[in-house]
Amino acid sequence: MLRDAVRSLAEAKIAPYAAAVDEEARFPREALDALTANDLHAVHVPEEYGGAGADALATVIVIEEVARVCASSSLIPAVNKLGSLPVILSGSEALKKKYLAPLAKGDAMFSYCLSEPDAGSDAAGMKTRAVRDGDTWVLNGVKRWITNAGESEYYTVMAVTDPEKRSKGISAFVVEKSDEGVSFGAPEKKLGIKGSPTREVYLDDVRIPADRMIGEEGTGFATAMKTLDHTRITIAAQALGIAQGALDYAKGYVKERKQFGKPIADFQGVQFMLADMAMKIEAARQLTYAAAAKSERGDSDLTFQGAAAKCFASDVAMEVTTDAVQLLGGYGYTRDYPVERMMRDAKITQIYEGTNQVQRIVMARNLP
Ligand SMILES: Cc1cc2nc3c(=O)[nH]c(=O)nc-3n(C[C@H](O)[C@H](O)[C@H](O)COP(=O)(O)OP(=O)(O)OC[C@H]3O[C@@H](n4cnc5c(N)ncnc54)[C@H](O)[C@@H]3O)c2cc1C
């Protein structure tokens, strides 16, 4: 029922704008409005904080179905979970009450600020600094590649509180867009997910109350990594949706397109490509849903499974979307058809929330 409901909404209210959002590289406002009106913009927020209380699998299905028509728009529910999960996992009751309710209502979005210009895969090498001053913390630094920066009201920011301790000297904070000293860089000009704003976040003597720290001092990096264990599954869901969208489009196209006097769907070479695409998508789906169940239960092998789902599904998305372009021939290579956008959008799923090389490092360290 959830899938049917999200699919109908996505096809009616999000799909019609997907090409324009990409072409104009603009925020998918129509998608945000449609998702918020239907309580699908941040489904993961627990009911006790005014949210829909969707479990990890339901959240995956929402993201998958939105990504099937518009990957950029799927980053609204996905990044709302990414940004707020540190608060849900490690925040005080007061922080949860204060920040989750506006998120659930649709009054505010949440972003996640871990990466920096010189600290990507090696996120613990970050330089953003938070220094205690009485009842406040003062933050200085630059966060890079921040999804929904400028659109979000709230930002989970990881910053160094003790430079001697490397990852154990990093703490997490909630920073608000309206805090003095917060500003944003120009939107990045990207290959894909062009509707999803990616900007730098500048923290210039940002003074925030001490109770904005998420969890204990020194636990920020652990919280950031624990968050990714859960949210990499949402990237797998996004990859899955993009791949399914490309397969669905190609499936329809091959029945219409005629060469050598018959639909190209009649050629075994084409049929085998479609079979392989569907097979890979289904394998990715099973791995992703199983990982979502592990996320919900907090199973001990979640770290491996989350990385495996993200890595596998994103590789599948890249292969399947590339094959979809192939199946449309020259037409697939043009912006008159949606599959080239899907191919460009798929690429990011192999890069963010840890590149697929990093996923393999994570898997190797946590072999089942
Ligand atoms: C569109 C977009 C949105 C993003 N959104 C966010 C966000 O909202 N919040 C956030 O915090 N970050 C975000 N990111 C950042 C993203 O997570 C990083 O780009 C990613 O982790 C890679 O870091 P990097 O770009 O510095 O690449 P690098 O770390 O410089 O990696 C370059 C290459 O080296 C490889 N490499 C690095 N180390 C190793 C190793 N040990 N072994 C093998 N290979 C290695 C990588 O796999 C990669 O191929 C976003 C990025 C993009 C492009």
XYZ file of C-alpha atoms and ligand atoms in Angstrom, residues 75 79 82 111-123 143-149 156 158 188 190 192-193 196-199 228 348 350-359 361 365, ligand 1:
100
model
C 17.403 13.398 -1.441
C 19.012 13.719 3.740
C 20.891 11.595 7.408
C 21.548 18.508 6.625
C 24.626 16.523 7.614
C 28.041 18.210 7.673
C 30.928 15.770 7.884
C 33.031 16.298 4.723
C 35.529 19.111 4.245
C 37.676 20.297 1.333
C 40.652 18.256 2.589
C 38.791 15.549 4.519
C 36.577 13.269 2.406
C 37.284 9.541 2.668
C 39.505 10.387 5.637
C 36.721 12.263 7.409
C 32.208 21.973 5.437
C 32.107 20.923 1.810
C 29.599 19.091 -0.430
C 26.697 19.642 1.916
C 23.439 18.401 0.423
C 20.504 20.786 0.813
C 22.794 23.457 2.257
C 24.437 18.418 12.215
C 31.003 17.401 13.260
C 28.339 23.147 -7.113
C 27.439 18.786 -10.951
C 23.934 14.658 -11.957
C 21.405 15.138 -9.152
C 19.798 18.731 -5.228
C 21.737 21.755 -3.986
C 25.300 20.948 -2.904
C 27.138 23.861 -1.300
C 26.092 6.117 8.092
C 26.749 9.868 -7.335
C 28.916 5.221 -5.991
C 30.559 8.274 -4.416
C 28.700 9.805 -1.487
C 28.241 8.512 2.056
C 31.632 6.932 1.407
C 32.949 5.962 -2.034
C 32.564 2.338 -3.047
C 36.272 1.843 -2.327
C 35.554 3.030 1.219
C 32.562 0.645 1.396
C 37.291 -1.085 3.294
C 37.033 -4.736 8.334
C 26.815 15.641 -4.713
C 27.478 15.337 -3.403
C 26.748 15.425 -2.223
C 27.374 15.178 -0.998
N 26.657 15.353 0.168
C 27.323 15.312 1.356
C 26.665 15.703 2.577
O 25.468 16.049 2.576
N 27.387 15.709 3.710
C 28.704 15.355 3.761
O 29.275 15.390 4.842
N 29.348 14.966 2.633
C 28.698 14.958 1.431
N 29.363 14.593 0.262
C 30.781 14.253 0.332
C 31.088 12.814 -0.045
O 30.695 11.948 0.984
C 32.580 12.742 -0.381
O 32.748 13.381 -1.629
C 33.111 11.334 -0.416
O 33.116 10.787 0.859
C 34.506 11.251 -1.027
O 35.371 12.192 -0.493
P 36.252 13.098 -1.484
O 35.319 13.686 -2.471
O 37.097 14.011 -0.676
O 37.166 12.060 -2.261
P 38.600 11.488 -1.772
O 38.510 11.012 -0.371
O 39.639 12.495 -2.105
O 38.745 10.234 -2.729
C 39.264 10.320 -4.055
C 39.416 8.891 -4.592
O 40.365 8.186 -3.783
C 39.787 6.981 -3.306
N 40.314 6.656 -1.980
C 40.470 7.480 -0.919
N 40.970 6.821 0.127
C 41.116 5.527 -0.265
C 41.609 4.344 0.358
N 41.995 4.324 1.630
N 41.641 3.196 -0.386
C 41.217 3.193 -1.666
N 40.746 4.272 -2.311
C 40.693 5.424 -1.620
C 38.294 7.261 -3.266
O 37.534 6.052 -3.274
C 38.106 8.096 -4.516
O 37.998 7.236 -5.638
C 28.733 14.798 -0.965
C 29.451 14.696 -2.164
C 28.850 14.978 -3.362
C 29.685 14.914 -4.635
